[in-house]
Each structure stands twice: as structure tokens, then as C-alpha cells.
Amino acid sequence: MTRTPRSAEPDAPRPDPGSPGSGSSGIRPDLYAVGAAVLLVTAAVLIGRHIQHSRHTLFVDWPPVLASWEPHVGPGTPAAIVLAAACVAYGPAVAARLPWRALLGAAWGTATAWIFSLALIDGWQRGVAGRLTTRHEYLRAVDRFPDIPAALRDFNAHILLESPDNWPAHIAGHPPGATLTFVLLDRAGLGGGGWAGVWCVTVGATACVAVLVAVRVLADEGLARRAAPFLVLAPAAVWLGTSADAYFAAVAAWSVTLLALAVTCRSIRRSIGWAAGSGLLFGLTCYLSYGLTLFAVIGAAVLLLGRRRGRERPVPLLVPLLAGLAVVPTVFTLAGFDWWEAYRLLVTRYHQGAGGVRPYGYWVWANLACTVLVIGLASTAGLRRAGAVLLRHPGAALTSPGDPDRPATEARLVLLTAAALLALLIADLSGMSKAETERIWLPFAMWLLPACAFLTRPRAWLAAQAVLALLLNHLLRTGW
């Protein structure tokens, strides 16, 4: 019988990181953080609407997100409401008491159901099957890959807008690994938008499982259990269904999690296997999205957290990690695709289109308002508490995984989320992510959600997350 960690009990009092020994009295600073986040989103909406109506340079109908105002209900509405209510009422208690492996399965199943129910508010065709078949999407180019090696050799010749038969926006904006995924699905008999949408949702929902496993091995099982309902019921589900970025988020998340397992596993043989798998998935991540190379920042945080054990066997881990990392780039390079040249052409293509017109001065902060909508107000409060933990215990994160000391486990979780936040900020400052970041930054956002483990009164915060997601999906028509 699995014993529930004391720290995982759903409503057990725990010291508030922002106010030592004060229990839940730290709610006021949380509300200040939430208020600041609400003001940021409000400013982004009002200023964005003014810029769009006066200058027409944002290229979004309802800034700061790519959506239009269109209140509606759909077949997914009843399921979404019932599922949200059940998760709010029972999620924390179930997460605290289920055996660990059962919790992972339940998290994946519930996250999948939540994403599908939200997507189906727009109906099957518009919410799932038609998402990846629009003029900018990957399925538009499946027929142009009858000879995969030839298509890869010729891929860069179609990136620029003035090139003959230029690729649609999403295909030009990503390495060919993204499009090739749907080509291979089609070859396997799973062609069309319906199968592509199901693939992205079911695979994408595993990202929450990956994050839970990483939090458990790097920080503490109790913190992972407290974070589980928030990973499942995240407003990010609005954009996880249905976009290819959900699939990208899962691959990137598992690359980090396998690395976390490698640096914490006591068995050298298993550590080598985890390291090789991590390298393989990170190599694939880099060929799904150029921007996800920034996951190296999160990987570096994992290596830092596991540095003590990593020093015991640095060469055995480094060799399989690099060997795995080399596989996907080697295959694509031998097939004739030049990643660096493609990225250079993409930068040019980006500035040829809307990216060259959208004002950096607005999006550099409005992107952060988009992030608030993706991670929810609970995560905003959780990040506030995470910052308080870092201030109180600045050196605690450098203890070895497995140390049961509460400040140490909390500080290690803070370091992990801080790395994700740093990667997101680098992407923001780069100027290559202006608009649509509610979708593009999903892989980073998944690693900010565990900060909710620091919150007291989890049911109230879960309710806030659910209400935000339901409002977004019922009031706006999202699209990309």
C-alpha cells in the first residue's frame, strides 16, 4: 500500500513561502500578484485594440491573442463543465491518495479529456479535424513529400516568400521534422485532419506526465502530487487542442524528464539509457521547432540539480547524451537538409511577412500577457511564492536530489521553473516571437505550472484556472 506523503495532503497547512510559519495568511501577496497580472492582460487588450484599429499592424483580431470575439457553445460544453467541476472538487484529494503510477495514468487521461472537451466546444470539424488543414498548416504540404529525401534536399529552396511554390507559414517557420511527422502518419494510414488532431492531443497530453515525473525525481513527490491537478486543468489546454505545438511540448518535456531520470538514477546502466533517450528526443525537438533549442536552458538546470551524482560518473552520462543528440541532426543532414541555412532563411521570411510589421515595443510585453492567459492566475500566484522561496533559501536548490529537507525540495522546484521562465524571456527578447505565443510558448508554459504546488487552498485556485479556460474557449474563436 502506497503511503501518501504528508506534504501531498490536499489541504494540509504548510508554511507559506512568502510568510514564514503563517500558513495561508500569504494570500494577500498572492492577490497582489494576480492583480498585477490582470492589469497586464487588460493593458495588452486595450492598448492592442487601439494599435490594431488605428495602425493595423498587429495582425490579430483580439489582441494580444490570435482570436476573434465570438461567444458560443458547442458539443464539448457540458463535458468541459462537468470535468472541470469534478477536478476542482476531487482533484487535490485524488492526487494525494492515488498510487504514483495510477496518478500518472489518471493525469494523462484527464488531461486528454479536458483538452478534447475544450476543443469540441468549437465542434469536431472546427475544433479538431480542421485545425491542421488550414492554409498555413502542415497537412497542406503532405502531398509534396512523395520522395522524402528529395523533399528534404529541396526544403530550403521554398522558405522565402519570393521562392517558387513557397511553403505555407507554419511549414516554412519550422524545421521539416514537424511536417515529416504528419507525412509519416499519412503513410501509416492515419492521414487527414482528424487523425492529425487526435495525435497532437493524445501525445501532447503526455507533457503533464513528463513534468510530474521530473518534479518528483528532482524535487519531491509531495510537490509533484500538489502540482498534478494544475497541470491537468491548465488553461493551456485551450491551445493544446488542437495544435502541433502540443506535440512539440510533449517531445521537449520528455527530453528534459529523461535527463532528470539519468542524473538521479542509481543504476549506471539505466542512467546511460535515460541519457541516450534524452539526447535523442532533444535532437528531435530541435528539428520540430527552431525556438525549442532554448530547452537547453532547462536541460542545464537539470544537470545543475543533479550535479553531485553527475560528478560521480560524468563520462558515462555525457557520451550517450551526445550520441543520442547526434542521431536526428545526422539523419537530416545526410538527407540534405541544412538546419543553419534554413534558420537564416526563416529569419528573412519572418521579416518579409507580418513579423516584420508587428511592433516589437508592444509584443515584447504583450507576449507576457498571453503567457498569463496560458498558465492562469493560479500560476501567477505560484510564481510569486516561488520567488519568495528563492529569496528565503537562495542556496538550497544546490542540494542533491533525494534530500528530504522541505526548503531544499522547494528550492529545487523553483530552480526548474526559473529555468523555464528564463528560456521564455530569451525567446521574448529575441523578437522572433511576436504574437501567437499563446500557442508557440506552450512547451515552456508547461514547466511554469508546477509553481502551483506552493499554493494553499488548491480548490479555489483550481476553480480560477477552470473558469478562465472555459471563458476563453466560449468567448473567443481561436485560430492560427
Coordinates of C-alpha atoms in Angstrom, one line a residue:
M1 CA 0.0 0.0 0.0
T2 CA 1.4 3.4 -1.0
R3 CA 1.7 5.8 1.8
T4 CA 0.7 9.4 1.0
P5 CA 3.5 11.9 1.6
R6 CA 2.4 14.4 4.3
S7 CA 3.2 17.3 2.1
A8 CA 0.8 15.9 -0.5
E9 CA -2.3 16.1 1.6
P10 CA -4.7 18.2 -0.4
D11 CA -5.5 21.0 2.1
A12 CA -2.9 20.3 4.8
P13 CA -1.5 23.5 6.2
R14 CA 2.1 24.3 5.2
P15 CA 4.3 27.3 5.8
D16 CA 3.7 30.0 3.2
P17 CA 6.9 30.7 1.3
G18 CA 6.1 34.4 1.4
S19 CA 5.4 34.5 5.1
P20 CA 7.3 32.0 7.3
G21 CA 5.0 30.0 9.5
S22 CA 2.0 32.0 8.6
G23 CA 0.0 29.2 7.0
S24 CA -2.4 30.6 4.5
S25 CA -2.0 34.2 5.5
G26 CA 0.2 34.8 2.5
I27 CA -3.0 35.1 0.3
R28 CA -2.7 38.9 0.2
P29 CA 0.7 38.9 -1.7
D30 CA -0.8 36.3 -4.0
L31 CA -3.8 38.6 -4.7
Y32 CA -1.4 41.4 -5.4
A33 CA 0.4 39.2 -8.0
V34 CA -2.9 38.2 -9.5
G35 CA -4.0 41.9 -9.7
A36 CA -0.8 42.8 -11.4
A37 CA -1.3 40.0 -13.9
V38 CA -4.9 41.1 -14.6
L39 CA -3.7 44.7 -15.2
L40 CA -1.1 43.4 -17.6
V41 CA -3.7 41.5 -19.6
T42 CA -6.1 44.4 -19.5
A43 CA -3.5 46.8 -20.8
A44 CA -2.5 44.4 -23.5
V45 CA -6.1 44.2 -24.6
L46 CA -6.9 47.9 -24.6
I47 CA -3.6 49.2 -26.0
G48 CA -3.6 46.4 -28.5
R49 CA -7.1 47.2 -29.8
H50 CA -6.1 50.8 -30.1
I51 CA -3.0 49.9 -32.1
Q52 CA -4.8 47.5 -34.3
H53 CA -7.7 49.8 -35.1
S54 CA -5.5 52.9 -35.7
R55 CA -2.4 51.3 -37.4
H56 CA -3.5 47.8 -38.3
T57 CA 0.0 46.5 -37.5
L58 CA -0.7 43.7 -35.0
F59 CA -2.5 41.3 -37.4
V60 CA -4.7 39.8 -34.7
D61 CA -8.4 40.5 -34.2
W62 CA -8.5 40.3 -30.4
P63 CA -5.0 41.3 -29.2
P64 CA -3.0 40.1 -27.5
V65 CA -4.2 36.6 -28.6
L66 CA -4.8 35.4 -32.2
A67 CA -8.6 35.1 -31.9
S68 CA -11.9 36.8 -32.6
W69 CA -14.6 37.8 -30.2
E70 CA -17.4 35.2 -30.8
P71 CA -19.4 34.0 -27.8
H72 CA -20.6 30.4 -28.5
V73 CA -21.3 27.0 -27.0
G74 CA -20.8 23.6 -28.6
P75 CA -21.0 19.8 -28.0
G76 CA -18.0 19.9 -25.7
T77 CA -19.5 22.5 -23.3
P78 CA -21.3 20.0 -21.0
A79 CA -18.4 17.7 -20.8
A80 CA -15.9 20.5 -20.1
I81 CA -18.1 22.0 -17.3
V82 CA -18.6 18.6 -15.6
L83 CA -14.9 17.7 -15.9
A84 CA -13.8 21.0 -14.5
A85 CA -16.2 20.7 -11.6
A86 CA -15.0 17.2 -10.8
C87 CA -11.4 18.2 -11.0
V88 CA -11.9 21.1 -8.7
A89 CA -13.9 19.1 -6.2
Y90 CA -11.8 15.9 -6.1
G91 CA -8.6 16.6 -7.9
P92 CA -6.3 17.6 -4.9
A93 CA -7.6 14.7 -2.8
V94 CA -7.3 12.1 -5.6
A95 CA -3.8 13.4 -6.5
A96 CA -2.7 13.0 -2.9
R97 CA -4.0 9.4 -2.4
L98 CA -3.6 7.5 -5.7
P99 CA -0.6 5.3 -6.1
W100 CA 2.0 7.1 -8.1
R101 CA 1.7 5.1 -11.3
A102 CA -2.0 5.3 -11.2
L103 CA -1.8 9.0 -10.7
L104 CA 0.3 9.4 -13.8
G105 CA -2.2 7.4 -15.9
A106 CA -5.1 9.4 -14.4
A107 CA -3.3 12.7 -15.1
W108 CA -2.8 11.7 -18.8
G109 CA -6.4 10.5 -19.2
T110 CA -7.9 13.5 -17.5
A111 CA -5.7 16.0 -19.4
T112 CA -6.6 14.3 -22.7
A113 CA -10.3 14.5 -21.8
W114 CA -10.0 18.2 -20.7
I115 CA -8.2 19.2 -23.9
F116 CA -10.7 17.3 -26.2
S117 CA -13.7 18.7 -24.3
L118 CA -12.5 22.3 -24.7
A119 CA -11.7 21.7 -28.4
L120 CA -15.1 20.2 -29.0
I121 CA -16.7 23.5 -27.8
D122 CA -15.9 24.5 -31.4
G123 CA -17.2 21.2 -32.8
W124 CA -15.3 18.3 -34.2
Q125 CA -14.5 19.8 -37.6
R126 CA -13.5 23.3 -36.5
G127 CA -12.1 22.3 -33.1
V128 CA -10.1 19.2 -34.0
A129 CA -10.2 17.8 -37.6
G130 CA -9.9 21.1 -39.4
R131 CA -7.3 22.8 -37.3
L132 CA -4.3 21.3 -39.1
T133 CA -5.7 21.6 -42.6
T134 CA -6.0 25.4 -43.0
R135 CA -3.8 27.2 -45.5
H136 CA -1.0 27.9 -43.0
E137 CA -0.8 24.4 -41.6
Y138 CA 1.3 21.3 -42.0
L139 CA -1.2 19.0 -43.8
R140 CA -1.2 21.3 -46.7
A141 CA 2.3 20.1 -47.7
V142 CA 1.9 16.3 -47.1
D143 CA 1.4 15.7 -50.8
R144 CA 4.7 17.5 -51.6
F145 CA 6.7 14.7 -49.9
P146 CA 6.3 11.8 -52.3
D147 CA 10.1 11.4 -52.2
I148 CA 11.1 12.3 -48.6
P149 CA 14.9 12.6 -49.2
A150 CA 14.3 14.8 -52.4
A151 CA 11.9 17.0 -50.4
L152 CA 14.4 17.5 -47.6
R153 CA 17.1 18.4 -50.1
D154 CA 14.8 20.9 -51.7
F155 CA 13.2 22.2 -48.5
N156 CA 15.2 25.4 -48.1
A157 CA 14.5 26.5 -51.6
H158 CA 10.9 27.1 -50.7
I159 CA 11.2 29.0 -47.5
L160 CA 11.4 32.6 -48.7
L161 CA 8.2 34.3 -49.9
E162 CA 9.5 35.0 -53.3
S163 CA 10.7 31.5 -53.9
P164 CA 8.6 29.3 -56.3
D165 CA 5.9 27.3 -54.5
N166 CA 6.9 28.8 -51.1
W167 CA 5.9 26.8 -48.1
P168 CA 2.8 27.8 -46.0
A169 CA 3.7 29.8 -43.0
H170 CA 4.0 27.1 -40.4
I171 CA 5.9 24.8 -42.6
A172 CA 8.4 27.5 -43.5
G173 CA 8.6 28.5 -39.9
H174 CA 9.8 25.1 -38.6
P175 CA 12.4 22.5 -39.5
P176 CA 11.0 19.7 -41.7
G177 CA 10.7 17.3 -38.7
A178 CA 7.4 18.9 -37.9
T179 CA 5.9 18.3 -41.3
L180 CA 7.5 15.0 -41.7
T181 CA 5.6 13.7 -38.7
F182 CA 2.3 14.2 -40.5
V183 CA 3.8 12.7 -43.7
L184 CA 4.7 9.6 -41.8
L185 CA 1.3 9.4 -40.1
D186 CA -0.3 9.7 -43.6
R187 CA 2.0 6.8 -44.8
A188 CA 0.9 4.7 -41.8
G189 CA -2.8 5.1 -42.9
L190 CA -3.6 7.8 -40.4
G191 CA -4.0 10.7 -42.9
G192 CA -6.3 13.7 -42.7
G193 CA -7.0 16.3 -40.1
G194 CA -8.9 14.1 -37.7
W195 CA -6.0 11.7 -37.1
A196 CA -3.5 14.6 -37.0
G197 CA -5.6 16.3 -34.4
V198 CA -6.0 13.2 -32.3
W199 CA -2.2 12.6 -32.5
C200 CA -1.4 16.1 -31.3
V201 CA -3.9 16.0 -28.4
T202 CA -3.1 12.5 -27.1
V203 CA 0.7 12.9 -27.4
G204 CA 0.6 16.5 -26.2
A205 CA -1.3 15.5 -23.0
T206 CA 1.6 13.3 -22.0
A207 CA 3.6 16.5 -21.4
C208 CA 1.9 16.9 -18.0
V209 CA 3.0 13.3 -17.1
A210 CA 6.6 14.1 -18.1
V211 CA 6.6 17.3 -16.0
L212 CA 5.2 15.4 -13.0
V213 CA 7.9 12.7 -13.2
A214 CA 10.7 15.3 -13.5
V215 CA 9.4 17.2 -10.5
R216 CA 9.2 14.0 -8.4
V217 CA 12.8 12.9 -9.1
L218 CA 14.4 16.4 -9.0
A219 CA 12.4 17.8 -6.1
D220 CA 9.8 15.9 -4.2
E221 CA 6.8 13.5 -4.7
G222 CA 4.6 15.6 -2.5
L223 CA 5.2 18.7 -4.6
A224 CA 4.5 16.7 -7.8
R225 CA 1.2 15.5 -6.3
R226 CA 0.2 19.0 -5.4
A227 CA 1.1 20.2 -8.9
A228 CA -0.8 17.4 -10.7
P229 CA -4.3 18.9 -10.7
F230 CA -2.9 22.2 -12.0
L231 CA -1.0 20.6 -14.8
V232 CA -4.2 18.7 -15.8
L233 CA -6.7 21.6 -15.6
A234 CA -4.4 24.3 -17.1
P235 CA -5.9 27.0 -19.4
A236 CA -3.1 25.9 -21.7
A237 CA -5.5 23.2 -22.8
V238 CA -7.3 25.8 -24.9
W239 CA -4.3 25.9 -27.3
L240 CA -3.1 22.3 -26.7
G241 CA -6.2 21.3 -28.6
T242 CA -5.6 21.3 -31.4
S243 CA -2.1 22.4 -32.4
A244 CA 1.1 20.8 -33.4
D245 CA 2.8 22.7 -30.6
A246 CA 1.1 20.3 -28.2
Y247 CA 3.1 17.5 -29.8
F248 CA 6.2 19.6 -29.7
A249 CA 5.6 20.3 -26.0
A250 CA 5.5 16.6 -25.2
V251 CA 8.7 15.7 -27.1
A252 CA 10.5 18.6 -25.4
A253 CA 9.2 17.7 -22.0
W254 CA 10.2 14.1 -22.2
S255 CA 13.7 15.1 -23.3
V256 CA 14.0 17.0 -20.0
T257 CA 12.4 14.3 -18.0
L258 CA 14.7 11.5 -19.3
L259 CA 17.7 13.7 -18.5
A260 CA 16.3 14.1 -15.0
L261 CA 16.0 10.4 -14.6
A262 CA 19.5 9.9 -16.0
V263 CA 21.1 12.3 -13.4
T264 CA 19.1 10.8 -10.5
C265 CA 19.0 7.1 -11.2
R266 CA 21.3 5.0 -9.0
S267 CA 21.8 2.3 -11.7
I268 CA 24.6 3.3 -14.2
R269 CA 23.1 1.1 -16.9
R270 CA 19.7 2.7 -16.7
S271 CA 21.2 6.2 -16.4
I272 CA 23.0 5.6 -19.7
G273 CA 19.8 4.5 -21.3
W274 CA 17.9 7.6 -20.0
A275 CA 20.7 9.9 -21.1
A276 CA 20.7 8.4 -24.7
G277 CA 16.9 8.8 -24.9
S278 CA 17.1 12.4 -23.6
G279 CA 19.7 13.3 -26.3
L280 CA 17.6 11.6 -29.0
L281 CA 14.5 13.5 -28.0
F282 CA 16.3 16.8 -27.7
G283 CA 17.7 16.3 -31.2
L284 CA 14.2 15.7 -32.5
T285 CA 12.9 18.7 -30.6
C286 CA 15.4 20.9 -32.4
Y287 CA 14.1 19.6 -35.7
L288 CA 10.5 20.2 -34.8
S289 CA 10.9 23.9 -33.8
Y290 CA 13.9 26.2 -34.0
G291 CA 12.9 28.1 -30.9
L292 CA 12.8 25.0 -28.8
T293 CA 16.6 24.8 -28.9
L294 CA 16.1 27.1 -25.8
F295 CA 15.2 23.9 -23.9
A296 CA 18.9 23.6 -23.5
V297 CA 18.4 26.2 -20.7
I298 CA 16.0 23.8 -18.8
G299 CA 18.4 20.9 -19.5
A300 CA 21.2 22.9 -18.0
A301 CA 19.1 23.4 -14.9
V302 CA 18.5 19.7 -14.6
L303 CA 22.3 19.0 -14.9
L304 CA 22.9 21.6 -12.2
L305 CA 20.3 20.0 -9.9
G306 CA 21.8 16.6 -10.4
R307 CA 25.4 17.8 -10.5
R308 CA 26.5 15.9 -7.4
R309 CA 25.5 12.5 -8.8
G310 CA 26.6 13.5 -12.2
R311 CA 30.1 14.2 -10.9
E312 CA 30.3 10.5 -9.9
R313 CA 30.0 9.4 -13.5
P314 CA 30.3 12.4 -15.9
V315 CA 31.8 10.5 -18.8
P316 CA 29.2 7.6 -18.8
L317 CA 26.4 10.1 -19.0
L318 CA 27.9 12.6 -21.3
V319 CA 28.8 10.0 -24.0
P320 CA 25.3 8.6 -24.5
L321 CA 23.7 12.0 -24.1
L322 CA 25.8 13.4 -27.0
A323 CA 25.5 10.2 -29.0
G324 CA 21.7 10.4 -28.8
L325 CA 21.7 14.1 -29.5
A326 CA 23.7 13.5 -32.8
V327 CA 21.2 11.0 -34.3
V328 CA 18.5 13.2 -35.6
P329 CA 20.7 16.0 -36.9
T330 CA 22.9 13.4 -38.6
V331 CA 20.0 11.8 -40.4
F332 CA 18.6 15.1 -41.6
T333 CA 22.0 16.4 -42.6
L334 CA 22.8 13.3 -44.6
A335 CA 19.4 13.6 -46.3
G336 CA 20.4 17.0 -47.5
F337 CA 18.7 19.4 -45.1
D338 CA 20.8 22.3 -43.8
W339 CA 19.4 23.4 -40.4
W340 CA 21.5 26.5 -40.1
E341 CA 20.8 27.7 -43.6
A342 CA 17.1 27.1 -43.1
Y343 CA 17.1 29.2 -39.9
R344 CA 18.9 32.0 -41.7
L345 CA 16.2 31.9 -44.4
L346 CA 13.5 31.7 -41.9
V347 CA 14.6 35.0 -40.2
T348 CA 14.4 36.6 -43.6
R349 CA 11.0 35.1 -44.3
Y350 CA 9.8 36.2 -40.8
H351 CA 10.6 39.8 -41.6
Q352 CA 9.1 39.6 -45.1
G353 CA 5.7 38.8 -43.5
A354 CA 3.7 40.0 -40.5
G355 CA 6.7 39.6 -38.2
G356 CA 8.4 42.4 -40.0
V357 CA 5.5 44.8 -39.4
R358 CA 4.3 43.8 -35.9
P359 CA 5.7 46.3 -33.4
Y360 CA 8.3 44.9 -31.1
G361 CA 7.6 47.6 -28.5
Y362 CA 4.1 46.2 -28.0
W363 CA 4.7 42.5 -28.3
V364 CA 7.7 42.3 -26.0
W365 CA 5.4 42.8 -23.1
A366 CA 2.1 41.8 -24.6
N367 CA 3.5 38.3 -25.1
L368 CA 3.8 38.0 -21.3
A369 CA 0.1 38.9 -21.1
C370 CA -0.5 35.9 -23.4
T371 CA 1.5 33.8 -21.1
V372 CA -0.7 34.8 -18.2
L373 CA -3.7 33.5 -20.1
V374 CA -2.0 30.3 -20.9
I375 CA -0.7 29.4 -17.4
G376 CA -3.6 31.1 -15.5
L377 CA -3.9 33.3 -12.5
A378 CA -3.0 30.4 -10.1
S379 CA 0.3 30.0 -11.7
T380 CA 1.0 33.7 -11.4
A381 CA 0.4 33.4 -7.6
G382 CA 2.5 30.2 -7.6
L383 CA 5.4 32.0 -9.3
R384 CA 5.2 34.8 -6.7
R385 CA 5.6 32.2 -4.0
A386 CA 8.4 30.5 -5.9
G387 CA 10.2 33.8 -5.9
A388 CA 9.7 34.1 -2.2
V389 CA 11.2 30.6 -1.7
L390 CA 14.3 31.6 -3.7
L391 CA 14.8 34.8 -1.6
R392 CA 14.5 32.9 1.7
H393 CA 16.7 29.9 0.6
P394 CA 19.0 31.1 -2.2
G395 CA 21.4 28.2 -1.9
A396 CA 19.0 25.4 -1.0
A397 CA 18.5 24.3 -4.7
L398 CA 22.1 23.1 -4.9
T399 CA 21.5 20.2 -2.5
S400 CA 21.4 16.7 -4.0
P401 CA 18.1 15.3 -5.2
G402 CA 16.7 13.0 -2.5
D403 CA 17.4 15.4 0.3
P404 CA 14.0 15.4 2.2
D405 CA 14.5 18.8 3.7
R406 CA 11.5 20.9 2.7
P407 CA 13.4 24.2 1.9
A408 CA 15.7 22.1 -0.3
T409 CA 13.0 20.3 -2.2
E410 CA 11.0 23.6 -2.8
A411 CA 14.1 25.4 -3.9
R412 CA 14.9 22.7 -6.5
L413 CA 11.4 23.1 -7.9
V414 CA 11.9 26.9 -8.0
L415 CA 15.2 26.4 -10.0
L416 CA 13.4 24.2 -12.5
T417 CA 10.6 26.7 -13.1
A418 CA 13.0 29.6 -13.1
A419 CA 14.9 27.9 -16.0
A420 CA 11.7 27.6 -18.0
L421 CA 10.9 31.3 -17.3
L422 CA 14.4 32.3 -18.4
A423 CA 14.1 30.4 -21.6
L424 CA 10.7 32.0 -22.3
L425 CA 12.1 35.5 -21.6
I426 CA 15.0 34.9 -24.0
A427 CA 12.5 33.9 -26.7
D428 CA 10.6 37.1 -25.9
L429 CA 13.6 39.4 -26.2
S430 CA 14.7 37.7 -29.4
G431 CA 12.0 39.4 -31.4
M432 CA 11.3 36.2 -33.2
S433 CA 8.1 35.6 -31.2
K434 CA 5.7 38.5 -31.9
A435 CA 2.1 37.3 -31.4
E436 CA 0.8 33.7 -31.3
T437 CA 2.9 33.0 -28.3
E438 CA -0.1 31.5 -26.5
R439 CA 0.5 28.6 -28.9
I440 CA 4.2 28.9 -29.6
W441 CA 5.3 29.0 -26.0
L442 CA 3.2 26.0 -24.8
P443 CA 6.3 23.9 -24.3
F444 CA 7.8 26.5 -21.9
A445 CA 4.5 27.2 -20.2
M446 CA 4.1 23.5 -19.1
W447 CA 7.2 24.0 -16.9
L448 CA 5.8 27.1 -15.2
L449 CA 2.6 25.3 -14.0
P450 CA 4.3 23.2 -11.2
A451 CA 4.8 26.5 -9.3
C452 CA 1.1 26.0 -8.3
A453 CA 2.4 23.3 -5.9
F454 CA 3.3 26.2 -3.5
L455 CA -0.3 27.4 -3.2
T456 CA -2.6 26.8 -0.3
R457 CA -6.4 26.5 -0.9
P458 CA -5.8 24.5 -4.1
R459 CA -9.5 24.0 -4.9
A460 CA -10.1 27.8 -5.0
W461 CA -7.2 28.3 -7.3
L462 CA -8.2 25.3 -9.5
A463 CA -11.6 26.8 -9.9
A464 CA -10.0 30.1 -11.1
Q465 CA -8.0 28.1 -13.7
A466 CA -11.1 26.2 -14.9
V467 CA -13.2 29.3 -15.2
L468 CA -10.5 31.1 -17.2
A469 CA -10.2 28.2 -19.6
L470 CA -14.0 27.9 -20.1
L471 CA -14.4 31.7 -20.6
L472 CA -11.6 31.8 -23.2
N473 CA -12.9 28.9 -25.2
H474 CA -16.6 30.1 -25.0
L475 CA -16.0 33.8 -25.7
L476 CA -13.2 33.6 -28.3
R477 CA -12.7 31.8 -31.5
T478 CA -9.0 30.9 -31.5
G479 CA -7.1 30.2 -34.7
W480 CA -3.7 30.1 -36.2

